[in-house]
Amino acid sequence: MRYFWGRVGLFVLTLWAAVTLNFILPRLMPGSPADAAIAKLSQNGPVSPAMRASIEAQLGVPSGSVWSQYLSYLGQVVHFDFGVSYSYFPQPVSSLIGAALPWTLVLVGSVTVIAFVVGTLLGVVAAWRRGTVLDTVPTVGGQFLSAFPYFWIALLLLFFLGYVAGWFPTSGAYSQTATPNWSLSFFGDALDHAILPGLTILITSFGGWIIGMRNTMVNTLGEDYVTFAEANGLRPRSVAMRYAARNALLPQFTSFGMVLGGVVGGSLLVETVFAYPGVGLLLFHAVTNQDYPLMQALFLIITVSVLIANFLVDILYGVLDPRTRQ
Amino acid sequence: MSLLTVDDLSVVYDQGHGRAVEAVKRVGFTLEQGEFVGLVGESGSGKSTLGYALTRLSKPPARIAGGRILFDGSDIAALSIEQVRTQRQGGFAMVLQSGMNALNPVRTIRNHFMDVFAAHGHVPLGARAARAEELIAKVELPASVLASYPGELSGGMRQRVSIALALSLEPRMIVFDEPTTALDVLVQHAVMNTIRQLQATEKFTAILISHDLGVVLEATERVLVMHDGVIVEDAPSRRILSAPEHPYTRMLLSHYGDPRAAEVSVPGLSRRASGEVSVAAPTTTPSPRRAAREPIVVSNVSKVYPARRRGAAVRAVDDVSFTLEPGMSMALVGASGSGKSTIAKLVTGVERPTAGSIAFGDLRIDRLHGRRALKRLHADVQMVFQDPYAALNPLHTVEYILSRPIENFVELRGREVRMRVLELLETVGLTPAATFAGRLPHQLSGGQRQRVVIARALASDPQVIIADEPVSMLDMSLRAGVLALLEELRENRGVSMLYITHDLLSARLVTDRIMVLNKGVVVERGDTADVLQRPQDDYTVRLLDAVPNPARP
């Protein structure tokens, strides 16, 4: 319990630090968004005071002390009020993110979990049957596939499976003719669109899990407790899973936590290649269009989700490894 | 019929390209039901390899290359993997060397028992909890241990749990592979007693593998002495002691002695009650460079470690005072946790005392500030570490390892550094020095590595050497050589030495004064021979009783 509350405390502290940094950093930059917009306009001609006032009103010029700004900022963060986007004016940032987030969470999230589970299981088998075909094929194959740049895999899949064979749609999250709803047919359509980007992420990420798990488990197989379990005549499956794999899983979970936190950031390149309307694509648009409110909100959300994922893995680690609880 | 018949057994380690090293060479012996035999040899003798082969736990690259092992009349090599597995209940069991790692860190002790019961089904479901408690009581542990994770238990408790787990198989034979080696002296003694009692009451056949002939002779009725893969002597324990036949057995025996005796000697070193020392002829001409001129004065020193998450603060050292005079050698003895290594850290400035002062001449060690002051201290006070395998960087040659402190502490450069390296190697008896200078640590034996560690400590030409268990990781036959070297350095160079150990025999051999520490408190001090011959404190007596002594019935 003490471990749990310690982790909660640490989480709250880092969360506060991240939110505060997000407040401070833009204020450390010289000038303001309004100044930048006015400077741009003034290249084409003089800017009248009325224009200046309207731009400032549009973008919002901070008023009051830094402290009161900070408090109102915290209030906005709590209510998910991140202002209005420049590039998708006048849509609020929160609704843009709200629209993109589910697509990313479902696509990248589920594929990440599948890659982790499949890769780890293959790694267990590879280590347990070391030196056999069950070891060499997944290990070498996984290494081979994860060595490819994933946007290149994305282009290959897009070209061959999407364009040449025509099996899967090449862009978007659902057909242009469909409207999002909870019907089975829409679900099938969305799944159809998710397969190519999902496959890309799966192919390039599960090799790492295989190799990570295999190598850690080869080490735990050499531990005395595994030899002792064998000396006590435990069943091979029990030795492999409860003794060797169970301990090899611990470092594997640490890496999983880090990857999981990155899920919310989306898979920028894959989403761009497939024009998939997730957070990655949104971030890409925000950066190319200098959409500061959107960028700031996205960065905050990505940071916070990394923190949350690490917190969850920490808690899970406490459950999995009694030594951390002492 | 014998329970175990080993016939012409050879075990090899495959090294690839068709080459193999023979670790066990055509070994043969038989074991009767209920016998307790010892298997003794130094590191590399093949004793553990043999133990693993007997319990069919050999793993590649180890491979049985020839011969047969008959257990209860059947050839265990002929059994299928599943047959081997099921026969482990009621057949042969093994207790591994380091009880530290023999238990799964993420499973409770109770689950370890349940795993065994589930694997063999020899205890009915309803009786399992009671059986686990019964077994844990047999190894003298409270039932509350069952709810613990291995990490929550001490080394001795973990080893007892391992023994209880082996017993849960109801085996006819148990191989104990160095069951007490990694444990504290006092705990070692207690665990060995438990093993002996269990063997007597449960009547299993036991093989005790150990590097320590003393421990084996105390416990067993019969001893197999193994050297270089061959069993060189197989005789009743009594006869091994009274009339050892093989020169190797005699050599092993010669390294035992009673620290209480009036005169103690091992090959190359001996010491009489008066404290007079005789050392084997020095290998190099004495070159008294700089005798120790200044004492280390430790006054009323305490060290308290703040409380960790649970539990109270630890008072590792409690109001200790002593003076290490120039040229003196003093032993600091105690079981693990007695605070002896903490004192070494305080004296070398690695840690600061919570209270009290430590002075070396005009240098206040307890108040050192900055790198320069530390460097000044370490030019004169150097440390020899316990584990020569961990104390040397495996990536650097001996020459590099030795030249670093020379360049650091002594104003020598270029060719002179190399000359000094060779001189140091000769001082510690690694000759021809030129060939050792180019080697990497893994190309040296344990004894040679420890000599390099000592040479490194000598590089700055120190006045004081703090030796923390310098021989505990070494084979018996190598210990005397390293001890004699330390003694000789003191004789020839006037270096004073603080010798930290749990081994009273070696303390008796190389020190004049002794301090016995128990839980951070000095319980006894005085002339080494006096204290060990006429111990006043109960703790000193317990330490003395824990010294393995082959001659004791």
mmCIF file of N, CA and C in Angstrom, chain B residues 19 119 133 136 164 223 244 332 421 458:
data_model
loop_
_atom_site.group_PDB
_atom_site.id
_atom_site.type_symbol
_atom_site.label_atom_id
_atom_site.label_comp_id
_atom_site.label_asym_id
_atom_site.label_seq_id
_atom_site.Cartn_x
_atom_site.Cartn_y
_atom_site.Cartn_z
ATOM 1 N N ARG B 19 36.071 -29.945 -30.368
ATOM 2 C CA ARG B 19 36.952 -30.034 -29.207
ATOM 3 C C ARG B 19 36.117 -30.127 -27.932
ATOM 4 N N ALA B 119 3.173 -30.935 -9.191
ATOM 5 C CA ALA B 119 3.918 -31.605 -10.251
ATOM 6 C C ALA B 119 3.915 -33.115 -10.068
ATOM 7 N N GLU B 133 3.707 -27.011 6.106
ATOM 8 C CA GLU B 133 4.072 -26.517 7.436
ATOM 9 C C GLU B 133 4.973 -27.503 8.155
ATOM 10 N N ILE B 136 8.479 -27.227 6.670
ATOM 11 C CA ILE B 136 9.168 -25.996 7.031
ATOM 12 C C ILE B 136 9.611 -26.068 8.493
ATOM 13 N N ALA B 164 14.097 -27.810 2.618
ATOM 14 C CA ALA B 164 12.740 -28.312 2.864
ATOM 15 C C ALA B 164 12.061 -28.705 1.553
ATOM 16 N N VAL B 223 34.597 -39.986 2.603
ATOM 17 C CA VAL B 223 34.950 -38.842 1.778
ATOM 18 C C VAL B 223 35.560 -39.290 0.456
ATOM 19 N N PRO B 244 45.880 -39.997 5.622
ATOM 20 C CA PRO B 244 45.587 -39.664 4.228
ATOM 21 C C PRO B 244 46.631 -40.265 3.306
ATOM 22 N N LEU B 332 40.221 -7.618 12.475
ATOM 23 C CA LEU B 332 38.891 -7.147 12.842
ATOM 24 C C LEU B 332 37.975 -8.297 12.461
ATOM 25 N N VAL B 421 55.709 -1.144 -12.746
ATOM 26 C CA VAL B 421 54.706 -2.206 -12.881
ATOM 27 C C VAL B 421 55.376 -3.565 -12.724
ATOM 28 N N LEU B 458 49.565 -1.668 -3.645
ATOM 29 C CA LEU B 458 50.929 -1.260 -3.300
ATOM 30 C C LEU B 458 51.457 -0.171 -4.222
#
